[in-house]
Coordinates of C-alpha atoms and ligand atoms in Angstrom, one line a residue:
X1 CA 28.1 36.1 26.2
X2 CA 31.7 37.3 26.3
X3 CA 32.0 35.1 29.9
X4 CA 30.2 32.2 28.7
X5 CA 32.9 32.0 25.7
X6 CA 36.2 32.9 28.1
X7 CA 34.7 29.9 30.3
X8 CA 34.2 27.6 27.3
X9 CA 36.5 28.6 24.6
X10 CA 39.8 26.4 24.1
X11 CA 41.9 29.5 23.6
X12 CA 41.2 32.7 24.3
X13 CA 43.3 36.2 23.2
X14 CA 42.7 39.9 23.0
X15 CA 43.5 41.8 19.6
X16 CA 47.2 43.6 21.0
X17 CA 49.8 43.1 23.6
X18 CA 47.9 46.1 25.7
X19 CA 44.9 45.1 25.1
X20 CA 45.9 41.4 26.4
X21 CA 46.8 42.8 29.4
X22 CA 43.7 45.3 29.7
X23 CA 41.4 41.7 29.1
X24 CA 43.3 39.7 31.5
X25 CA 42.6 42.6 34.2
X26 CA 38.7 43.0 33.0
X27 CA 37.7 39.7 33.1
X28 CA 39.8 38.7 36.2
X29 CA 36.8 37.6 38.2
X30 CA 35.6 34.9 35.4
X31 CA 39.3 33.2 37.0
X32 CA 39.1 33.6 40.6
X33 CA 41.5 32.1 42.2
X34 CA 44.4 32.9 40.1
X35 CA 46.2 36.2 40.1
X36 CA 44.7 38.8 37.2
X37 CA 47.9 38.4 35.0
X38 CA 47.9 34.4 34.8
X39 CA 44.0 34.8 33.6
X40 CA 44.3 32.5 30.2
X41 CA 44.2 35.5 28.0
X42 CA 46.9 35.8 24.7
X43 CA 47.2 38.3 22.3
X44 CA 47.4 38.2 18.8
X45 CA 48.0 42.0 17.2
X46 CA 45.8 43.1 14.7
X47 CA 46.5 43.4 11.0
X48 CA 45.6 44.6 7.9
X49 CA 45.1 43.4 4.6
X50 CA 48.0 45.0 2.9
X51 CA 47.0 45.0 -0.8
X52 CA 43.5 45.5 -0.4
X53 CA 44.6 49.1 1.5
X54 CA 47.8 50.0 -0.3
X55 CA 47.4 52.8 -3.0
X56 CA 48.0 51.8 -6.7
X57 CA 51.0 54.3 -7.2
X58 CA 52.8 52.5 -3.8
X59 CA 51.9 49.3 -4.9
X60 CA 53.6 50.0 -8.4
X61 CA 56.9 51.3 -6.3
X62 CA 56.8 47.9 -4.0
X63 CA 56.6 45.7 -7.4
X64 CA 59.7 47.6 -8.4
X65 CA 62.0 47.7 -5.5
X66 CA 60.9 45.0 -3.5
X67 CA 61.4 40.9 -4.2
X68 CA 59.5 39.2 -6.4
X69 CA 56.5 37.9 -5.1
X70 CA 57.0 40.4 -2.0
X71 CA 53.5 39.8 -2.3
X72 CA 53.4 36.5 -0.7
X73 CA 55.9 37.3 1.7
X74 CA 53.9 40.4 3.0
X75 CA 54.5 39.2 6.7
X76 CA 58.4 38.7 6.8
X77 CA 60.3 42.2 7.6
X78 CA 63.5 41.6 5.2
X79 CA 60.9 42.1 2.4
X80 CA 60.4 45.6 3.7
X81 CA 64.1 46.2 4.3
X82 CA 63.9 46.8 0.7
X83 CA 61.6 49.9 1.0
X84 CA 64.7 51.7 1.6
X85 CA 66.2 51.4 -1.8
X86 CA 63.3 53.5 -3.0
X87 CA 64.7 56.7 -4.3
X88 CA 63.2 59.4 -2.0
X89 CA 61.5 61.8 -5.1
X90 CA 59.9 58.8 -6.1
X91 CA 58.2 58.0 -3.1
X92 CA 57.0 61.3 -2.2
X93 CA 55.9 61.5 -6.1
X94 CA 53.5 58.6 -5.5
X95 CA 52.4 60.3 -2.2
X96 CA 52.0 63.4 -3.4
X97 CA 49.5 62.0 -6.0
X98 CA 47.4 60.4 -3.7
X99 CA 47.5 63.8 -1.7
X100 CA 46.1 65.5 -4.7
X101 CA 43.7 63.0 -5.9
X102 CA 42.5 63.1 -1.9
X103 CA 42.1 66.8 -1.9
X104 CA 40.1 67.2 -5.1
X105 CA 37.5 64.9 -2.7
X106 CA 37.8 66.9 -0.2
X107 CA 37.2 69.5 -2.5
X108 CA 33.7 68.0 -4.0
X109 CA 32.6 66.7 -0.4
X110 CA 33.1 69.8 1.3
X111 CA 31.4 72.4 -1.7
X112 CA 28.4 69.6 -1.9
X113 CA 27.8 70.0 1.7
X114 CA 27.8 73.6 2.1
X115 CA 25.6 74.2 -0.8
X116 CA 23.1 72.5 0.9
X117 CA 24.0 74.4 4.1
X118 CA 22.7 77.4 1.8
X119 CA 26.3 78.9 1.4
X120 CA 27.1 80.9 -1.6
X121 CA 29.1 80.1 -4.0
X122 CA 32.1 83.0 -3.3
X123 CA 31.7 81.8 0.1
X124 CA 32.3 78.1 -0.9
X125 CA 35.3 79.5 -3.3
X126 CA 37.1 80.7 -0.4
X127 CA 37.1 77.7 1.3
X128 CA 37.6 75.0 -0.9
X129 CA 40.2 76.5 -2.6
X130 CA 42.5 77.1 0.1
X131 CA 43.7 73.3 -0.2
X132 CA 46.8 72.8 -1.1
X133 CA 49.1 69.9 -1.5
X134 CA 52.2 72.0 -0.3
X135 CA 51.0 72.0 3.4
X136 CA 51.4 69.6 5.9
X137 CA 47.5 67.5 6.3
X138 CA 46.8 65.7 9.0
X139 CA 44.2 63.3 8.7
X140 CA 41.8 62.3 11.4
X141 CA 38.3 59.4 10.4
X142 CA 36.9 56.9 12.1
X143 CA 33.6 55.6 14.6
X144 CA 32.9 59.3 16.6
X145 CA 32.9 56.9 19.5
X146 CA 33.6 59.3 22.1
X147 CA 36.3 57.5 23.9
X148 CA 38.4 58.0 20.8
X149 CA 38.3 61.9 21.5
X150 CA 37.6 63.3 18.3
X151 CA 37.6 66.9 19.5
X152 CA 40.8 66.5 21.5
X153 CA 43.1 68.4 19.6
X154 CA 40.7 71.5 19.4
X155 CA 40.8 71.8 23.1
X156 CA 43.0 75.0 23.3
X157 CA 41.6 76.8 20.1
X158 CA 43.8 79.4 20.8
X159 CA 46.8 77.5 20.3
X160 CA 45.3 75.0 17.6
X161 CA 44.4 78.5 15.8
X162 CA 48.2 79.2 16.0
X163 CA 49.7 76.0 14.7
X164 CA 47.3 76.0 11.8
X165 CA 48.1 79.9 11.0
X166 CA 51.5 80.2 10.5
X167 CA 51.7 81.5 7.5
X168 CA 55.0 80.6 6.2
X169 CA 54.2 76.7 7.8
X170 CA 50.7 76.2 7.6
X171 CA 48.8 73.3 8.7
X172 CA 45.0 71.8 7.2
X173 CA 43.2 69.0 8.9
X174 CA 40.6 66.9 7.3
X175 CA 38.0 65.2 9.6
X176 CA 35.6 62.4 8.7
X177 CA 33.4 59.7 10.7
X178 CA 29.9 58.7 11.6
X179 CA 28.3 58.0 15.0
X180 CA 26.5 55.6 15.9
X181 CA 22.8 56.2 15.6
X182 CA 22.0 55.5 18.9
X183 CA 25.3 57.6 20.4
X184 CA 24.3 60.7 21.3
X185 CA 27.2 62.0 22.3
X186 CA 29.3 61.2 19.5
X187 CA 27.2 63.0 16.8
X188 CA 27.4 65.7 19.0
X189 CA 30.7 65.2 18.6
X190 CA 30.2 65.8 14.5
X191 CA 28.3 68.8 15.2
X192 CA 31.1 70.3 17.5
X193 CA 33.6 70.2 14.9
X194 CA 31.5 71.1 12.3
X195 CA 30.9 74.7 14.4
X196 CA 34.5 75.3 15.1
X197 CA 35.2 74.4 11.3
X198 CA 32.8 77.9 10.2
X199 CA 34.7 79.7 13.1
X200 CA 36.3 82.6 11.2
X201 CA 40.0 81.6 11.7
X202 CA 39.2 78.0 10.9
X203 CA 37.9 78.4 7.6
X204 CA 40.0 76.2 4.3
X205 CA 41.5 74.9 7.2
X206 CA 39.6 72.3 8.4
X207 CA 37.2 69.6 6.6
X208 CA 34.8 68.0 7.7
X209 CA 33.7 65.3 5.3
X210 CA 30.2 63.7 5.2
X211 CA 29.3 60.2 4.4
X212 CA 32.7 58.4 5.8
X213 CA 32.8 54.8 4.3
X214 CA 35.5 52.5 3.2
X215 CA 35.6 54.0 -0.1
X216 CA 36.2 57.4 1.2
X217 CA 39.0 55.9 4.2
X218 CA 40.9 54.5 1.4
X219 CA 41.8 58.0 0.0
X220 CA 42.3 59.7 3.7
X221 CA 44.3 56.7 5.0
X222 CA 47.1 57.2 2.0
X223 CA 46.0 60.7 0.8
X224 CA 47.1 62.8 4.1
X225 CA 50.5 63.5 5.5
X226 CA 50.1 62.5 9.4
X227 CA 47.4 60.3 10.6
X228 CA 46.3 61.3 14.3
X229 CA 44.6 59.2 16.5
X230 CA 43.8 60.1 19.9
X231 CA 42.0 57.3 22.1
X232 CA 41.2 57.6 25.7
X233 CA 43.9 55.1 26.9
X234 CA 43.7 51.7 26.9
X235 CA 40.5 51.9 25.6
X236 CA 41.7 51.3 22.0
X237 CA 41.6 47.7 21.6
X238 CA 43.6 47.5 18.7
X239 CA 42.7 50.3 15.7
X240 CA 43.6 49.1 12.1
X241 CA 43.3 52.8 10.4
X242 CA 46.6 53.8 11.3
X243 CA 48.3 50.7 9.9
X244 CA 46.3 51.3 6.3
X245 CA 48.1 54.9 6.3
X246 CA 51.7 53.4 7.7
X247 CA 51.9 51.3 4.8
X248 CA 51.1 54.0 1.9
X249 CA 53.9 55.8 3.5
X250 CA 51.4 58.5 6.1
X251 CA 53.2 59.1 9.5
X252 CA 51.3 57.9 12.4
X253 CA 50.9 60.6 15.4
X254 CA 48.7 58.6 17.9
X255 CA 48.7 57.6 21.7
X256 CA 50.3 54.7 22.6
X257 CA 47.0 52.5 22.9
X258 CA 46.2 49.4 21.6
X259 CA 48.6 48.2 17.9
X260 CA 50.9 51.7 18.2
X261 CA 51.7 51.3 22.2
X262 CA 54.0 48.1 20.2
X263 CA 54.5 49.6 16.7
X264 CA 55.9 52.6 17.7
X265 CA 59.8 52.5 18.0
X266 CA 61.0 56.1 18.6
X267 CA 61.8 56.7 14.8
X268 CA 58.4 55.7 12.9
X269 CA 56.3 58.2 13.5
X270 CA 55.3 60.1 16.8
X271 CA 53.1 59.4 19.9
X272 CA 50.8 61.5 22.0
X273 CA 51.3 60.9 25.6
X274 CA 52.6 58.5 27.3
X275 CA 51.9 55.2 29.2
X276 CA 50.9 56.7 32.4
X277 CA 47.3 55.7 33.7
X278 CA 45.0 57.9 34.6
X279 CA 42.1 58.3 37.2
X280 CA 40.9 61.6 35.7
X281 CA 40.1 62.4 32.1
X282 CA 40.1 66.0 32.2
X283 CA 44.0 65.9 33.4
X284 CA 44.5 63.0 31.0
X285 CA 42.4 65.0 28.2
X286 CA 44.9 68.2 29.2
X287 CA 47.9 66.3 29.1
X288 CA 47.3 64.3 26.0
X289 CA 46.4 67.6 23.9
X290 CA 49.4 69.4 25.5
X291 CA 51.4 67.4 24.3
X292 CA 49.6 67.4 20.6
X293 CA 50.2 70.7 20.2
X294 CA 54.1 70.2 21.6
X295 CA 55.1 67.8 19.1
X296 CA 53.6 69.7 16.3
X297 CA 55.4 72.6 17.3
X298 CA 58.6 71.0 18.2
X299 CA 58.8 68.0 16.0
X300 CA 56.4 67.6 13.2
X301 CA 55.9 70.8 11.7
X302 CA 59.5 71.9 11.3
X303 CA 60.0 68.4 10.0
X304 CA 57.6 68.4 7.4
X305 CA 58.9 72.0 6.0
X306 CA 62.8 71.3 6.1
X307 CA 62.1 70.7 2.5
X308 CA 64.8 70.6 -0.4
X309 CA 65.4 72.1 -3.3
X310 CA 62.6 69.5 -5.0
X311 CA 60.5 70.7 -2.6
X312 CA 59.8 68.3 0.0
X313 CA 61.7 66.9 3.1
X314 CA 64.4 64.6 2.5
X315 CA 63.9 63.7 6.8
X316 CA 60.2 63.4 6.1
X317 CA 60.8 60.9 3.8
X318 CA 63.4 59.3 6.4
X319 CA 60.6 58.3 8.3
X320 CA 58.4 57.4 5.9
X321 CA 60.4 54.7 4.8
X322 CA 61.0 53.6 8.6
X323 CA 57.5 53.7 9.2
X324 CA 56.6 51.1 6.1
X325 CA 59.6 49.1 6.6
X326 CA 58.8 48.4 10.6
X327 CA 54.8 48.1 10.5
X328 CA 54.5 46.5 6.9
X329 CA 55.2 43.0 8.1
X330 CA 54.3 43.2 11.3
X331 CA 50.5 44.7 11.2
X332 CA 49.6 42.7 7.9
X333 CA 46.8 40.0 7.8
X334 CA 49.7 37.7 6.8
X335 CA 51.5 38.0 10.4
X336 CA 48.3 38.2 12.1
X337 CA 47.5 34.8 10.3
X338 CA 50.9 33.1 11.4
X339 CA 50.4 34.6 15.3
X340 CA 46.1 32.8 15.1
X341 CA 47.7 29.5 13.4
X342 CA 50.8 29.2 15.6
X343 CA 49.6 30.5 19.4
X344 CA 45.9 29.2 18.9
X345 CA 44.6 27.0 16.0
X346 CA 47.6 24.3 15.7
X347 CA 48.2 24.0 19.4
X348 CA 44.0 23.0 19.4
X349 CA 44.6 21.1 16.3
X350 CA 46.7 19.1 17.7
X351 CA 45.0 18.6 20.6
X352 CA 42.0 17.5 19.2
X353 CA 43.4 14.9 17.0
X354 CA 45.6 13.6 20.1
X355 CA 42.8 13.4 22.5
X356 CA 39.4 13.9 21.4
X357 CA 39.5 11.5 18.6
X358 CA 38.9 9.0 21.3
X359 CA 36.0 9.3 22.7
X360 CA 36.5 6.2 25.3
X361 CA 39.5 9.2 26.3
X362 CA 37.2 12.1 26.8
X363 CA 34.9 10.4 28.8
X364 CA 37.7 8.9 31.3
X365 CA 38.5 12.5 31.1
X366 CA 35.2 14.0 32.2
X367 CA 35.1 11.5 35.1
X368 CA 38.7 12.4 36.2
X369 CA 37.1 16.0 36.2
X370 CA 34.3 14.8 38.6
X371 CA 36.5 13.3 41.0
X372 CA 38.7 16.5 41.1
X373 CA 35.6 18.7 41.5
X374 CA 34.5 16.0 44.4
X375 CA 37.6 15.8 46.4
X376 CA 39.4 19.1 45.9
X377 CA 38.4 21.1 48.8
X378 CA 40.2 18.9 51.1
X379 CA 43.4 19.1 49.9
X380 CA 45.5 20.3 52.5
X381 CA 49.2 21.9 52.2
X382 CA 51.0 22.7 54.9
X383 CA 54.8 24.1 55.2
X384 CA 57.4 21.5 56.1
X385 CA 60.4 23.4 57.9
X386 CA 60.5 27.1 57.7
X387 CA 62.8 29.1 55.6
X388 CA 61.5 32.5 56.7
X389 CA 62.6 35.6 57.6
X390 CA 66.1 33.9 56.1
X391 CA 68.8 36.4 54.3
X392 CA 70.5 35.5 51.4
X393 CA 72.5 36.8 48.5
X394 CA 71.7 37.5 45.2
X395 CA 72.7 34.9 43.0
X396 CA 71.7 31.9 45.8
X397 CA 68.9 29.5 46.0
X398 CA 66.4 28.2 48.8
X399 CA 64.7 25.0 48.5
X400 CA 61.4 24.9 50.2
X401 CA 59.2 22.4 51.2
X402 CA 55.7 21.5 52.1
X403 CA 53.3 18.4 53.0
X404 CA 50.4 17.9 50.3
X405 CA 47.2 15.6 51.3
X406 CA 45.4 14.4 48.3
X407 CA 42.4 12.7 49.1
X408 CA 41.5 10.1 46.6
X409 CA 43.9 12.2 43.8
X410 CA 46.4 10.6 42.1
X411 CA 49.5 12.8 42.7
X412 CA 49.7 12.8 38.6
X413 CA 46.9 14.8 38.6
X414 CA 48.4 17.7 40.3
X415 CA 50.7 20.1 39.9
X416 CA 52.6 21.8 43.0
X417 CA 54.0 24.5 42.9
X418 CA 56.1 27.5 44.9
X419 CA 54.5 31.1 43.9
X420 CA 57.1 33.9 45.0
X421 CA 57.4 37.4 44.1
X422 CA 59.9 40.2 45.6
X423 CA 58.0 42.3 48.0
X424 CA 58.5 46.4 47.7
X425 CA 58.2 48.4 50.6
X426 CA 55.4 49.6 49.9
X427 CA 53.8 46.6 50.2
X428 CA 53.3 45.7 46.1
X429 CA 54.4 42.2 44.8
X430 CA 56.3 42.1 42.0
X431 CA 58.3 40.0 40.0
X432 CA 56.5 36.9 40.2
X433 CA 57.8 33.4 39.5
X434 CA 56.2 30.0 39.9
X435 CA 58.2 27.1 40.8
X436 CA 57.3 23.5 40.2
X437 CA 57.9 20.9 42.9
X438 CA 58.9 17.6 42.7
X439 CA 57.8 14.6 44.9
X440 CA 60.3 13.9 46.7
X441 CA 58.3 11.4 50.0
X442 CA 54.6 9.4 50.2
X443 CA 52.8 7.9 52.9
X444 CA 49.6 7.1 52.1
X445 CA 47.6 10.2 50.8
X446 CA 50.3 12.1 52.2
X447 CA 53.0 13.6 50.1
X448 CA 56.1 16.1 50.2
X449 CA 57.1 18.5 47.5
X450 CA 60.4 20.5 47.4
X451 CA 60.9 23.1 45.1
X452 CA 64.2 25.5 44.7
X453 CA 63.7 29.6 44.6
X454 CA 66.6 31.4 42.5
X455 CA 67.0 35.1 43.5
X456 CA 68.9 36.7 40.6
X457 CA 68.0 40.4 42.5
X458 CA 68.3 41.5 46.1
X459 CA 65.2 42.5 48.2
X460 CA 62.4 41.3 50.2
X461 CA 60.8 37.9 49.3
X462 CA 57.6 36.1 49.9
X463 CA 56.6 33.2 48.9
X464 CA 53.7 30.5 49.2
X465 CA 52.4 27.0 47.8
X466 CA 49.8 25.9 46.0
X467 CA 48.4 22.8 44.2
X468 CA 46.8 23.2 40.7
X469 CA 44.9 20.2 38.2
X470 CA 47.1 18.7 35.6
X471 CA 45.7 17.3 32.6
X472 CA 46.7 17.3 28.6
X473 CA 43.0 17.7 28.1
X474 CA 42.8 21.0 27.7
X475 CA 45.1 24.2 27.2
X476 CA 44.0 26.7 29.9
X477 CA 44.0 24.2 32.6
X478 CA 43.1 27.5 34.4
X479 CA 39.4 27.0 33.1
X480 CA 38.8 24.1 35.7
X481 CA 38.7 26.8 38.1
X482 CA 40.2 24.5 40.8
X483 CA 43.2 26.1 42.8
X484 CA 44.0 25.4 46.1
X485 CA 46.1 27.8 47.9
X486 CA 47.9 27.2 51.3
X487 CA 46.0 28.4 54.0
X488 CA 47.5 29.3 57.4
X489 CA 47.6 32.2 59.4
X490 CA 49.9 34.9 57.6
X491 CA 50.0 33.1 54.3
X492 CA 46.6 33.2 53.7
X493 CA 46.4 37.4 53.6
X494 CA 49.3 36.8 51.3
X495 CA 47.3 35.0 49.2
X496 CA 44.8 37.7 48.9
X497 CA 47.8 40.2 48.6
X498 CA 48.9 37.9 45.2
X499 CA 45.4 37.4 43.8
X500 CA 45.4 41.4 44.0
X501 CA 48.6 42.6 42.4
Ligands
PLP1 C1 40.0 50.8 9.1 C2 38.7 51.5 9.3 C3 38.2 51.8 10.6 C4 39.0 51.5 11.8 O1 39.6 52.7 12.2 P1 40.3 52.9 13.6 O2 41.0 54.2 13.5 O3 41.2 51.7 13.8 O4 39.2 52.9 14.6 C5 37.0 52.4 10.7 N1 36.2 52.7 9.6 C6 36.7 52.4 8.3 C7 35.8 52.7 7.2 C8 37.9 51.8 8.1 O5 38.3 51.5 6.9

């Protein structure tokens, strides 16, 4: 189904900048003969719906610092800017509520659970009522889909043991999510925290809730201090849950997958990892918890408990307010909205009413499209002159030419063009460009095309022609499928080369 709509669809887009690129790569063979990263594939970055996720006590502070209306404006930035007239004690005040009100859940959910279990009620006692709003929470719900690694930062217990112990900085974690029924492996998943949750040293330090819904994900999401997520990268296509807790003020901690690989900006909040790819998850699974327990160690934890005379961290509170003020806007519903209307739903809006409203137009189109699909295999391009194995500086241009035969085409039906990219040594293609010709000769069928290269950079160059459809028709001209490449000797294994990279 998802090929039959990439083939079909007017537009097509993946939910973040990664997971654009992740899409165009995955789906690469619906657009053969095209290189991976021109398949017709935008992004448009997921968002949340600000109000309907922001807790009442934040909401009050936005109505009094921010503009009027602010509400309306969710998706501009300046209205954020304002976040930073909030005084600090107020905002951690409003936090710190939510915090409380979240714990006294935890609280309830956890006893309910273990009486059932057949735990006493001392027992219970001396668990539940080691919760405390003074230390640092980290928060951690969602799907137990098991790409999103929900045991990950338990895999050195020794040294998760540590970081939760400390006695003068102590940290809790509170864990929630459901599998799905038919994924075995992610309610073992449940089951695996829920053991090292009744391991001795463990014990009114971490909670594992039951029955995760939206009701409950609306008190974690603003209730906890730091909200980890750990996704197998670039699996995560987008993930929403960490923008709900960004804009009640919660510090995101997460890999740099799918919305935070582009929220993230050094000073918001912290990522796990980093952008490398991997080929093996146990390294990537080492690496990625290594570096958990790192940055609690080294970053979060003394951050969290530099705290003031009123108790809490005025450099906490730092990056709470950056962390609102530079995802607020940008991972709202409102931005998302302006991103579908402007890359996606105007352009075919206009479109239709230009062309399809005319339906003597569409069906000259659709015969045009016949012809094309009848004569395009004998086009021919061949080079006219040759500029290679030419040396140049950086800074100058090349005009290249070649001789195009278009059998029964009308030359405005094409596009040709130069495709060059700067050759490494080791053989990988980079830094593409594509060049449009002009016309510049006819005879007959027979036409020649110049086009001028620019090399801003010094290095090895290639470069190759090819002939594409052009029509106003539709958007991803890409969808006709019909690319003709030039084929002779040595060019043609570059061809394969650039379809590759
Ligand atoms: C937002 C939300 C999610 C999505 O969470 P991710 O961390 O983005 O996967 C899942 N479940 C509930 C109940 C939510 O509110």
């Amino acid at each position: 189904m998802g090929i039959l709509a990439l083939r079909i669809a007017g537009k097509k887009n993946g939910v973040s900048k990664l997971h654009g690129e992740v899409s165009r790569e995955l789906f690469a063979e619906v657009w053969p003969n095209i290189a991976q990263r021109e398949s017709p594939i935008d992004y448009v970055t997921n968002g949340i719906h600000t109000c309907s996720w922001l807790g009442p006590k934040m909401k009050e502070l936005y109505n009094k610092y921010l503009i009027a209306y602010w509400q309306d404006n969710i998706h501009k930035n300046e209205v954020w800017e304002k976040v930073r007239d909030i005084p600090n004690d107020e905002i951690w005040k409003a936090h710190q509520e939510r915090k409380i009100k979240l714990l006294q859940i935890v609280k309830e959910n956890t006893s309910t659970r273990l009486k059932r279990a057949g735990y006493g009620y001392e027992q219970i006692g001396s668990i539940v009522d080691q919760l405390d709003p003074n230390i640092l929470t980290i928060g951690f719900a969602r799907r137990f889909a098991t790409y999103k690694r929900a045991t990950l930062i338990f895999k050195d217990l020794e040294r998760i043991t540590e970081i939760l112990n400390k006695h003068d900085r102590p940290v809790q974690i509170i864990i929630a999510g459901k599998a799905h029924p038919a994924d075995v492996e992610g309610q073992e998943l449940i089951k695996q925290i829920h053991e090292i949750s009744m391991k001795p040293q463990f014990k009114g330090k971490i909670f594992l809730l039951e029955n995760y819904n939206i009701a409950m994900s609306r008190y974690l999401i603003a209730g906890v201090d730091i909200w980890l997520n750990t996704p197998r990268r670039p699996m995560e296509a987008s993930g929403t849950s960490g923008q709900k807790a960004s804009v009640n003020g919660v510090l995101n901690f997460s890999i740099l997958d799918g919305w935070w690989a582009e929220g993230y900006n050094g000073k918001n909040g912290w990522k796990i990892g980093t952008e490398k790819e991997y080929d093996n998850y146990n390294i990537q699974d080492k690496d990625d918890s290594e570096d958990i327990y790192m940055t609690l160690e080294n970053k979060i934890i003394p951050t969290y408990y530099r705290k003031n005379k009123k108790g809490f961290s005025d450099d906490w509170v730092t990056l709470m307010k950056e962390s609102i003020i530079t995802t607020g806007g940008n991972y709202s519903t409102a931005r998302m909205l302006v991103d579908y209307t402007q890359k996606l739903y105007m352009p075919l809006i206009n479109l239709y009413n230009n062309h399809y409203s005319d339906l003597e137009k569409v069906s000259e189109y659709n015969n045009w499209k016949q012809e094309l699909y009848r004569n395009w295999s004998d086009i021919k391009i061949t080079q006219v002159g040759n500029k290679d194995n030419i040396t140049l500086d950086a800074g100058n241009s090349v005009e290249v030419c070649c001789k195009v035969i278009l059998p029964n085409i009308s030359p405005d039906s094409v596009e040709v063009q130069v495709y060059c990219g700067r050759m490494l040594d080791n053989g990988v293609i980079q830094d593409f460009e594509i060049v449009k010709m002009e016309r510049i000769k006819e005879n007959k069928q027979e036409y020649e095309y110049v086009g001028r290269i620019k090399f801003t950079t010094g290095g090895d160059f290639v470069y190759t022609f090819r002939v594409m459809p052009k029509t106003e028709m539709i958007l991803d001209s890409a969808n006709l499928n019909l690319v003709k490449w030039m084929e002779k000797d040595k060019k043609s294994e570059l061809v394969d080369k650039l379809l590759e990279e």
